[in-house]
mmCIF file of C-alpha atoms and ligand atoms in Angstrom:
data_model
loop_
_atom_site.group_PDB
_atom_site.id
_atom_site.type_symbol
_atom_site.label_atom_id
_atom_site.label_comp_id
_atom_site.label_asym_id
_atom_site.label_seq_id
_atom_site.Cartn_x
_atom_site.Cartn_y
_atom_site.Cartn_z
ATOM 1 C CA UNK A 118 -38.147 7.923 10.297
ATOM 2 C CA UNK A 119 -37.005 6.020 13.191
ATOM 3 C CA UNK A 120 -33.365 5.861 14.174
ATOM 4 C CA UNK A 121 -31.783 3.078 12.219
ATOM 5 C CA UNK A 122 -29.310 0.667 14.330
ATOM 6 C CA UNK A 123 -26.315 -1.432 13.247
ATOM 7 C CA UNK A 124 -24.427 -3.852 15.295
ATOM 8 C CA UNK A 125 -20.712 -4.862 14.813
ATOM 9 C CA UNK A 126 -19.601 -8.067 16.115
ATOM 10 C CA UNK A 127 -15.904 -7.627 15.620
ATOM 11 C CA UNK A 128 -12.384 -6.948 17.425
ATOM 12 C CA UNK A 129 -11.168 -3.872 19.229
ATOM 13 C CA UNK A 130 -8.351 -2.026 17.310
ATOM 14 C CA UNK A 131 -6.571 0.133 20.051
ATOM 15 C CA UNK A 132 -5.211 2.093 17.233
ATOM 16 C CA UNK A 133 -8.660 3.277 16.009
ATOM 17 C CA UNK A 134 -8.368 2.652 12.279
ATOM 18 C CA UNK A 135 -9.753 -0.865 11.845
ATOM 19 C CA UNK A 136 -12.157 -3.375 13.795
ATOM 20 C CA UNK A 137 -14.970 -2.042 16.011
ATOM 21 C CA UNK A 138 -13.534 1.514 15.959
ATOM 22 C CA UNK A 139 -13.806 1.650 12.295
ATOM 23 C CA UNK A 140 -17.171 0.073 12.253
ATOM 24 C CA UNK A 141 -18.659 2.608 14.930
ATOM 25 C CA UNK A 142 -17.029 5.623 13.078
ATOM 26 C CA UNK A 143 -18.498 4.644 9.816
ATOM 27 C CA UNK A 144 -21.908 4.092 11.174
ATOM 28 C CA UNK A 145 -21.946 7.328 12.940
ATOM 29 C CA UNK A 146 -20.814 9.014 9.843
ATOM 30 C CA UNK A 147 -23.618 7.471 7.768
ATOM 31 C CA UNK A 148 -26.273 8.427 10.386
ATOM 32 C CA UNK A 149 -26.783 5.100 11.835
ATOM 33 C CA UNK A 150 -26.785 4.279 15.615
ATOM 34 C CA UNK A 151 -23.965 1.805 16.251
ATOM 35 C CA UNK A 152 -23.603 -0.836 18.674
ATOM 36 C CA UNK A 153 -20.794 -3.458 19.467
ATOM 37 C CA UNK A 154 -20.197 -6.940 20.520
ATOM 38 C CA UNK A 155 -16.561 -7.306 21.185
ATOM 39 C CA UNK A 156 -15.005 -10.501 20.115
ATOM 40 C CA UNK A 157 -11.233 -9.692 21.046
ATOM 41 C CA UNK A 158 -9.055 -6.848 22.150
ATOM 42 C CA UNK A 159 -5.971 -6.358 20.181
ATOM 43 C CA UNK A 160 -3.153 -4.087 21.090
ATOM 44 C CA UNK A 161 -2.461 -2.702 17.746
ATOM 45 C CA UNK A 162 -1.092 0.596 16.153
ATOM 46 C CA UNK A 163 -0.284 1.775 12.466
ATOM 47 C CA UNK A 164 2.964 -0.480 12.785
ATOM 48 C CA UNK A 165 0.962 -3.720 13.508
ATOM 49 C CA UNK A 166 -0.643 -6.007 15.831
ATOM 50 C CA UNK A 167 1.185 -6.650 19.228
ATOM 51 C CA UNK A 168 -1.097 -8.569 21.169
ATOM 52 C CA UNK A 169 -4.469 -10.426 20.654
ATOM 53 C CA UNK A 170 -6.883 -11.124 23.661
ATOM 54 C CA UNK A 171 -9.957 -12.947 22.808
ATOM 55 C CA UNK A 172 -13.134 -12.790 24.853
ATOM 56 C CA UNK A 173 -14.902 -15.828 25.791
ATOM 57 C CA UNK A 174 -17.750 -17.039 23.479
ATOM 58 C CA UNK A 175 -19.787 -16.502 26.214
ATOM 59 C CA UNK A 176 -19.248 -12.842 26.680
ATOM 60 C CA UNK A 177 -19.687 -12.392 23.007
ATOM 61 C CA UNK A 178 -23.146 -14.320 23.114
ATOM 62 C CA UNK A 179 -24.203 -12.156 26.095
ATOM 63 C CA UNK A 180 -23.539 -8.865 24.462
ATOM 64 C CA UNK A 181 -25.335 -9.818 21.387
ATOM 65 C CA UNK A 182 -28.304 -11.072 23.381
ATOM 66 C CA UNK A 183 -28.708 -7.914 25.598
ATOM 67 C CA UNK A 184 -28.580 -5.432 22.693
ATOM 68 C CA UNK A 185 -30.762 -7.107 20.217
ATOM 69 C CA UNK A 186 -33.565 -8.170 23.073
ATOM 70 C CA UNK A 187 -33.595 -4.609 24.100
ATOM 71 C CA UNK A 188 -32.527 -2.304 21.412
ATOM 72 C CA UNK A 189 -33.088 -4.302 18.122
ATOM 73 C CA UNK A 190 -31.223 -3.862 15.207
ATOM 74 C CA UNK A 191 -31.344 -3.189 11.282
ATOM 75 C CA UNK A 192 -28.236 -4.593 10.002
ATOM 76 C CA UNK A 193 -25.563 -6.383 11.684
ATOM 77 C CA UNK A 194 -21.798 -6.742 10.489
ATOM 78 C CA UNK A 195 -19.164 -9.329 11.553
ATOM 79 C CA UNK A 196 -15.589 -8.654 11.403
ATOM 80 C CA UNK A 197 -12.588 -10.317 13.336
ATOM 81 C CA UNK A 198 -14.167 -13.222 15.002
ATOM 82 C CA UNK A 199 -10.988 -15.140 15.807
ATOM 83 C CA UNK A 200 -12.059 -18.795 16.803
ATOM 84 C CA UNK A 201 -14.691 -21.590 15.883
ATOM 85 C CA UNK A 202 -16.409 -20.990 19.449
ATOM 86 C CA UNK A 203 -17.095 -17.397 18.728
ATOM 87 C CA UNK A 204 -18.118 -17.968 15.298
ATOM 88 C CA UNK A 205 -20.566 -20.628 16.358
ATOM 89 C CA UNK A 206 -21.989 -18.445 19.211
ATOM 90 C CA UNK A 207 -22.544 -15.476 16.938
ATOM 91 C CA UNK A 208 -24.202 -17.448 14.323
ATOM 92 C CA UNK A 209 -26.426 -19.012 17.107
ATOM 93 C CA UNK A 210 -27.537 -15.913 18.330
ATOM 94 C CA UNK A 211 -28.112 -13.988 14.827
ATOM 95 C CA UNK A 212 -30.235 -17.094 14.101
ATOM 96 C CA UNK A 213 -32.207 -16.859 17.309
ATOM 97 C CA UNK A 214 -32.832 -13.297 17.150
ATOM 98 C CA UNK A 215 -33.833 -13.718 13.223
ATOM 99 C CA UNK A 216 -31.442 -11.290 11.989
ATOM 100 C CA UNK A 217 -31.846 -10.995 8.111
ATOM 101 C CA UNK A 218 -29.383 -8.482 7.155
ATOM 102 C CA UNK A 219 -26.099 -9.978 8.283
ATOM 103 C CA UNK A 220 -22.950 -8.694 6.486
ATOM 104 C CA UNK A 221 -20.008 -10.918 6.892
ATOM 105 C CA UNK A 222 -16.451 -9.354 6.606
ATOM 106 C CA UNK A 223 -14.195 -12.541 6.751
ATOM 107 C CA UNK A 224 -11.300 -10.851 8.612
ATOM 108 C CA UNK A 225 -8.536 -13.581 8.565
ATOM 109 C CA UNK A 226 -5.126 -11.747 8.342
ATOM 110 C CA UNK A 227 -4.127 -8.070 9.391
ATOM 111 C CA UNK A 228 -2.444 -6.203 6.494
ATOM 112 C CA UNK A 229 0.811 -6.663 8.826
ATOM 113 C CA UNK A 230 0.636 -10.369 8.615
ATOM 114 C CA UNK A 231 -0.877 -11.118 11.898
ATOM 115 C CA UNK A 232 -3.512 -13.737 12.101
ATOM 116 C CA UNK A 233 -7.005 -12.589 13.315
ATOM 117 C CA UNK A 234 -8.849 -15.880 12.656
ATOM 118 C CA UNK A 235 -7.531 -19.244 13.811
ATOM 119 C CA UNK A 236 -6.891 -21.360 10.743
ATOM 120 C CA UNK A 237 -9.462 -24.214 11.934
ATOM 121 C CA UNK A 238 -12.236 -21.573 12.413
ATOM 122 C CA UNK A 239 -12.570 -21.143 8.551
ATOM 123 C CA UNK A 240 -14.631 -24.300 8.028
ATOM 124 C CA UNK A 241 -17.061 -22.854 10.821
ATOM 125 C CA UNK A 242 -17.092 -19.429 8.984
ATOM 126 C CA UNK A 243 -18.264 -21.295 5.747
ATOM 127 C CA UNK A 244 -20.459 -23.920 7.363
ATOM 128 C CA UNK A 245 -22.457 -21.931 10.062
ATOM 129 C CA UNK A 246 -22.019 -18.013 9.428
ATOM 130 C CA UNK A 247 -22.141 -17.917 5.453
ATOM 131 C CA UNK A 248 -25.449 -19.677 5.036
ATOM 132 C CA UNK A 249 -27.191 -17.014 7.137
ATOM 133 C CA UNK A 250 -25.507 -13.942 5.662
ATOM 134 C CA UNK A 251 -26.862 -11.520 3.206
ATOM 135 C CA UNK A 252 -23.400 -10.333 1.780
ATOM 136 C CA UNK A 253 -20.015 -11.679 2.403
ATOM 137 C CA UNK A 254 -16.886 -9.282 1.641
ATOM 138 C CA UNK A 255 -13.669 -11.057 1.336
ATOM 139 C CA UNK A 256 -10.553 -9.494 0.059
ATOM 140 C CA UNK A 257 -8.844 -11.349 -2.648
ATOM 141 C CA UNK A 258 -6.475 -13.213 -0.394
ATOM 142 C CA UNK A 259 -9.711 -14.213 1.696
ATOM 143 C CA UNK A 260 -11.584 -15.140 -1.135
ATOM 144 C CA UNK A 261 -8.673 -17.480 -2.360
ATOM 145 C CA UNK A 262 -8.701 -19.236 1.192
ATOM 146 C CA UNK A 263 -12.696 -19.732 1.113
ATOM 147 C CA UNK A 264 -12.299 -21.165 -2.374
ATOM 148 C CA UNK A 265 -8.960 -22.817 -2.423
ATOM 149 C CA UNK A 266 -8.444 -21.106 -5.857
ATOM 150 C CA UNK A 267 -5.587 -18.674 -6.903
ATOM 151 C CA UNK A 268 -7.272 -15.544 -8.052
ATOM 152 C CA UNK A 269 -5.167 -13.796 -10.744
ATOM 153 C CA UNK A 270 -7.679 -12.247 -13.248
ATOM 154 C CA UNK A 271 -11.201 -10.620 -13.357
ATOM 155 C CA UNK A 272 -12.200 -14.116 -14.785
ATOM 156 C CA UNK A 273 -10.930 -15.744 -11.570
ATOM 157 C CA UNK A 274 -12.758 -13.306 -9.357
ATOM 158 C CA UNK A 275 -16.031 -14.211 -11.021
ATOM 159 C CA UNK A 276 -15.262 -17.944 -10.710
ATOM 160 C CA UNK A 277 -14.496 -17.239 -7.062
ATOM 161 C CA UNK A 278 -17.561 -15.366 -6.287
ATOM 162 C CA UNK A 279 -19.654 -18.153 -7.931
ATOM 163 C CA UNK A 280 -18.033 -20.844 -5.589
ATOM 164 C CA UNK A 281 -18.487 -18.621 -2.628
ATOM 165 C CA UNK A 282 -22.235 -18.173 -3.479
ATOM 166 C CA UNK A 283 -22.339 -21.994 -3.469
ATOM 167 C CA UNK A 284 -21.634 -21.930 0.247
ATOM 168 C CA UNK A 285 -25.182 -20.472 0.806
ATOM 169 C CA UNK A 286 -24.703 -16.799 0.990
ATOM 170 C CA UNK A 287 -26.822 -14.576 -0.916
ATOM 171 C CA UNK A 288 -24.377 -11.956 -2.255
ATOM 172 C CA UNK A 289 -20.593 -11.980 -2.605
ATOM 173 C CA UNK A 290 -18.729 -8.815 -2.858
ATOM 174 C CA UNK A 291 -14.816 -9.494 -3.505
ATOM 175 C CA UNK A 292 -13.004 -6.285 -2.780
ATOM 176 C CA UNK A 293 -10.217 -5.315 -5.407
ATOM 177 C CA UNK A 294 -7.961 -3.438 -2.956
ATOM 178 C CA UNK A 295 -5.061 -6.180 -3.549
ATOM 179 C CA UNK A 296 -5.635 -5.817 -7.421
ATOM 180 C CA UNK A 297 -2.361 -4.716 -9.135
ATOM 181 C CA UNK A 298 -3.748 -2.253 -11.695
ATOM 182 C CA UNK A 299 -4.308 1.673 -11.859
ATOM 183 C CA UNK A 300 -8.004 0.805 -10.844
ATOM 184 C CA UNK A 301 -9.537 -0.939 -7.900
ATOM 185 C CA UNK A 302 -12.389 -3.088 -9.111
ATOM 186 C CA UNK A 303 -14.933 -4.479 -6.400
ATOM 187 C CA UNK A 304 -17.080 -7.297 -7.827
ATOM 188 C CA UNK A 305 -20.739 -8.107 -6.578
ATOM 189 C CA UNK A 306 -22.285 -11.470 -7.603
ATOM 190 C CA UNK A 307 -25.969 -11.541 -6.281
ATOM 191 C CA UNK A 308 -26.596 -14.929 -7.198
ATOM 192 C CA UNK A 309 -27.492 -14.266 -11.036
ATOM 193 C CA UNK A 310 -25.557 -11.185 -12.189
ATOM 194 C CA UNK A 311 -22.258 -9.584 -11.639
ATOM 195 C CA UNK A 312 -21.800 -5.818 -10.788
ATOM 196 C CA UNK A 313 -18.459 -3.790 -10.638
ATOM 197 C CA UNK A 314 -17.693 -0.734 -8.677
ATOM 198 C CA UNK A 315 -14.364 0.715 -9.721
ATOM 199 C CA UNK A 316 -12.200 3.303 -8.032
ATOM 200 C CA UNK A 317 -8.935 5.137 -8.880
ATOM 201 C CA UNK A 318 -6.124 3.394 -7.041
ATOM 202 C CA UNK A 319 -4.516 6.042 -4.519
ATOM 203 C CA UNK A 320 -0.645 5.426 -3.962
ATOM 204 C CA UNK A 321 -0.692 5.410 -0.351
ATOM 205 C CA UNK A 322 0.626 3.271 2.557
ATOM 206 C CA UNK A 323 -2.284 4.509 4.745
ATOM 207 C CA UNK A 324 -4.843 1.665 3.959
ATOM 208 C CA UNK A 325 -5.426 0.342 7.563
ATOM 209 C CA UNK A 326 -8.650 -0.524 8.060
ATOM 210 C CA UNK A 327 -10.085 -0.208 4.275
ATOM 211 C CA UNK A 328 -12.071 -3.618 4.518
ATOM 212 C CA UNK A 329 -13.733 -2.889 7.796
ATOM 213 C CA UNK A 330 -14.734 0.382 6.748
ATOM 214 C CA UNK A 331 -16.108 -0.664 3.266
ATOM 215 C CA UNK A 332 -18.061 -3.289 4.934
ATOM 216 C CA UNK A 333 -19.229 -1.018 7.710
ATOM 217 C CA UNK A 334 -20.564 1.633 5.095
ATOM 218 C CA UNK A 335 -22.297 -1.319 3.275
ATOM 219 C CA UNK A 336 -23.874 -2.439 6.564
ATOM 220 C CA UNK A 337 -25.094 1.367 7.547
ATOM 221 C CA UNK A 338 -26.505 1.701 4.211
ATOM 222 C CA UNK A 339 -28.411 -1.772 4.361
ATOM 223 C CA UNK A 340 -29.595 -0.597 7.772
ATOM 224 C CA UNK A 341 -31.296 2.335 6.288
ATOM 225 C CA UNK A 342 -32.949 0.275 3.665
ATOM 226 C CA UNK A 343 -30.604 0.270 0.473
ATOM 227 C CA UNK A 344 -30.313 -2.566 -1.641
ATOM 228 C CA UNK A 345 -27.262 -4.286 -1.657
ATOM 229 C CA UNK A 346 -26.155 -3.019 -5.055
ATOM 230 C CA UNK A 347 -26.628 0.573 -3.795
ATOM 231 C CA UNK A 348 -24.981 -0.105 -0.500
ATOM 232 C CA UNK A 349 -21.974 -1.181 -2.225
ATOM 233 C CA UNK A 350 -22.047 2.064 -4.581
ATOM 234 C CA UNK A 351 -22.288 4.198 -1.229
ATOM 235 C CA UNK A 352 -19.509 2.077 0.469
ATOM 236 C CA UNK A 353 -17.174 2.510 -2.596
ATOM 237 C CA UNK A 354 -17.617 6.192 -2.388
ATOM 238 C CA UNK A 355 -17.220 6.307 1.198
ATOM 239 C CA UNK A 356 -13.897 4.274 1.341
ATOM 240 C CA UNK A 357 -12.513 6.295 -1.822
ATOM 241 C CA UNK A 358 -13.020 9.417 0.117
ATOM 242 C CA UNK A 359 -11.663 8.340 3.240
ATOM 243 C CA UNK A 360 -8.398 6.875 1.356
ATOM 244 C CA UNK A 361 -8.012 10.060 -0.752
ATOM 245 C CA UNK A 362 -8.219 12.318 2.213
ATOM 246 C CA UNK A 363 -5.888 10.330 4.275
ATOM 247 C CA UNK A 364 -5.021 11.599 7.776
ATOM 248 C CA UNK A 365 -1.235 10.434 7.800
ATOM 249 C CA UNK A 366 -1.287 9.560 11.516
ATOM 250 C CA UNK A 367 1.374 7.169 13.021
ATOM 251 C CA UNK A 368 4.689 5.835 11.613
ATOM 252 C CA UNK A 369 3.342 2.740 9.754
ATOM 253 C CA UNK A 370 0.232 2.161 7.669
ATOM 254 C CA UNK A 371 -2.124 5.018 9.056
ATOM 255 C CA UNK A 372 -6.009 4.998 9.111
ATOM 256 C CA UNK A 373 -8.330 6.187 6.726
ATOM 257 C CA UNK A 374 -10.427 9.355 7.110
ATOM 258 C CA UNK A 375 -13.791 8.679 8.332
ATOM 259 C CA UNK A 376 -15.019 12.063 8.105
ATOM 260 C CA UNK A 377 -14.219 12.641 4.498
ATOM 261 C CA UNK A 378 -17.396 11.423 2.860
ATOM 262 C CA UNK A 379 -19.564 13.481 4.988
ATOM 263 C CA UNK A 380 -17.249 16.524 4.580
ATOM 264 C CA UNK A 381 -17.686 16.114 0.772
ATOM 265 C CA UNK A 382 -21.229 16.344 1.236
ATOM 266 C CA UNK A 383 -22.165 12.957 1.331
ATOM 267 C CA UNK A 384 -24.729 11.086 3.685
HETATM 268 N N1 ADP B 1406 -5.029 2.161 -2.687
HETATM 269 C C1 ADP B 1406 -6.412 2.194 -2.832
HETATM 270 N N2 ADP B 1406 -6.896 3.212 -3.405
HETATM 271 C C2 ADP B 1406 -8.255 3.126 -3.704
HETATM 272 N N3 ADP B 1406 -9.047 2.069 -3.097
HETATM 273 C C3 ADP B 1406 -8.624 1.154 -2.486
HETATM 274 C C4 ADP B 1406 -7.205 1.087 -2.057
HETATM 275 N N4 ADP B 1406 -6.821 0.059 -1.459
HETATM 276 C C5 ADP B 1406 -8.328 -0.751 -1.026
HETATM 277 N N5 ADP B 1406 -8.958 0.053 -1.767
HETATM 278 C C6 ADP B 1406 -10.673 -0.169 -1.665
HETATM 279 O O1 ADP B 1406 -11.012 -0.301 -0.229
HETATM 280 C C7 ADP B 1406 -11.770 -1.317 -0.168
HETATM 281 C C8 ADP B 1406 -11.324 -2.361 0.864
HETATM 282 O O2 ADP B 1406 -10.539 -3.180 -0.028
HETATM 283 P P1 ADP B 1406 -9.375 -4.127 0.217
HETATM 284 O O3 ADP B 1406 -8.123 -3.305 0.662
HETATM 285 O O4 ADP B 1406 -9.131 -5.094 -0.642
HETATM 286 O O5 ADP B 1406 -9.815 -4.762 1.775
HETATM 287 P P2 ADP B 1406 -9.044 -5.405 3.215
HETATM 288 O O6 ADP B 1406 -8.855 -4.150 3.862
HETATM 289 O O7 ADP B 1406 -10.200 -6.181 3.700
HETATM 290 O O8 ADP B 1406 -7.765 -6.194 2.567
HETATM 291 C C9 ADP B 1406 -12.304 -1.806 -1.515
HETATM 292 O O9 ADP B 1406 -13.354 -0.977 -1.981
HETATM 293 C C10 ADP B 1406 -10.916 -1.692 -2.225
HETATM 294 O O10 ADP B 1406 -11.236 -1.373 -3.639
HETATM 295 C C1 MP5 B 1407 -9.545 -5.807 15.150
HETATM 296 C C2 MP5 B 1407 -9.198 -5.791 13.901
HETATM 297 N N1 MP5 B 1407 -9.960 -6.075 12.955
HETATM 298 C C3 MP5 B 1407 -9.820 -5.918 11.458
HETATM 299 C C4 MP5 B 1407 -8.654 -5.854 10.938
HETATM 300 C C5 MP5 B 1407 -8.573 -5.854 9.554
HETATM 301 O O1 MP5 B 1407 -8.084 -4.746 9.005
HETATM 302 P P1 MP5 B 1407 -8.114 -4.488 7.576
HETATM 303 O O2 MP5 B 1407 -9.342 -3.838 7.163
HETATM 304 O O3 MP5 B 1407 -6.967 -3.373 7.140
HETATM 305 O O4 MP5 B 1407 -7.887 -5.624 6.872
HETATM 306 C C6 MP5 B 1407 -7.644 -5.142 12.051
HETATM 307 N N2 MP5 B 1407 -6.402 -4.783 11.617
HETATM 308 N N3 MP5 B 1407 -7.934 -5.525 13.258
#
């Protein structure tokens, strides 16, 4: 089989736990060749986001153009997109290159509270990016922003997933890391049925980059030909192992362990 390729369009996390760095590590661990289009550079560590330096939309567009016109791609993930201009540029290029396997992680706010998406850019995300996406992977606060709903229960999660699907995206996966219970329940809505992926909640402060890592694992699995449902299963196992075997790096919210899944014999 030829080498499978995945592109992440996202922000750089100098601390290495989230963003482009988490995505590329995850792609590599799952045996997929990783490429990147950087949307912004963040000065970030386990204590928080200390600076955000966005790229121009033109720079993002050109990065996408040159890799897609030469190397090609089997799946594309988007993460921190920062502005409406960058969202519009990315969507235009993905359409132009006829990318079908687009996984959108609608990154809005870092766990420490810093804004990674300008407020007015949410509309662009809904109007130009979601309609061309195969999957969107909001966490609960992001699903609340996308729908304007308050999500307190599994029934609310289902209602939100249906509302998000009505924006034109084929599959909606609401991540359950922000749930309150002993289990983390990730909910997939594929346009007709619901599927749940349940894990045991680990009591740890080291969850920096969990969302990026989960969506990147889904992207890698889809690049290798998995269905959205199988990709969600793989991603759930990948993130569960990465959180369980935490590295305890830094003084704040540490990164997850991107080696753990492979070391346990996954892949
Ligand atoms: N403490 C935890 N224990 C086990 N799984 C977790 C924990 N926190 C998050 N997860 C899982 O990590 C993935 C990312 O979820 P979430 O933390 O909601 O995303 P985000 O980083 O975007 O806020 C999901 O599969 C979620 O269930
Ligand atoms: C550059 C960048 N992208 C995304 C996140 C979100 O991280 P998380 O996955 O923990 O929500 C982040 N903190 N920094």
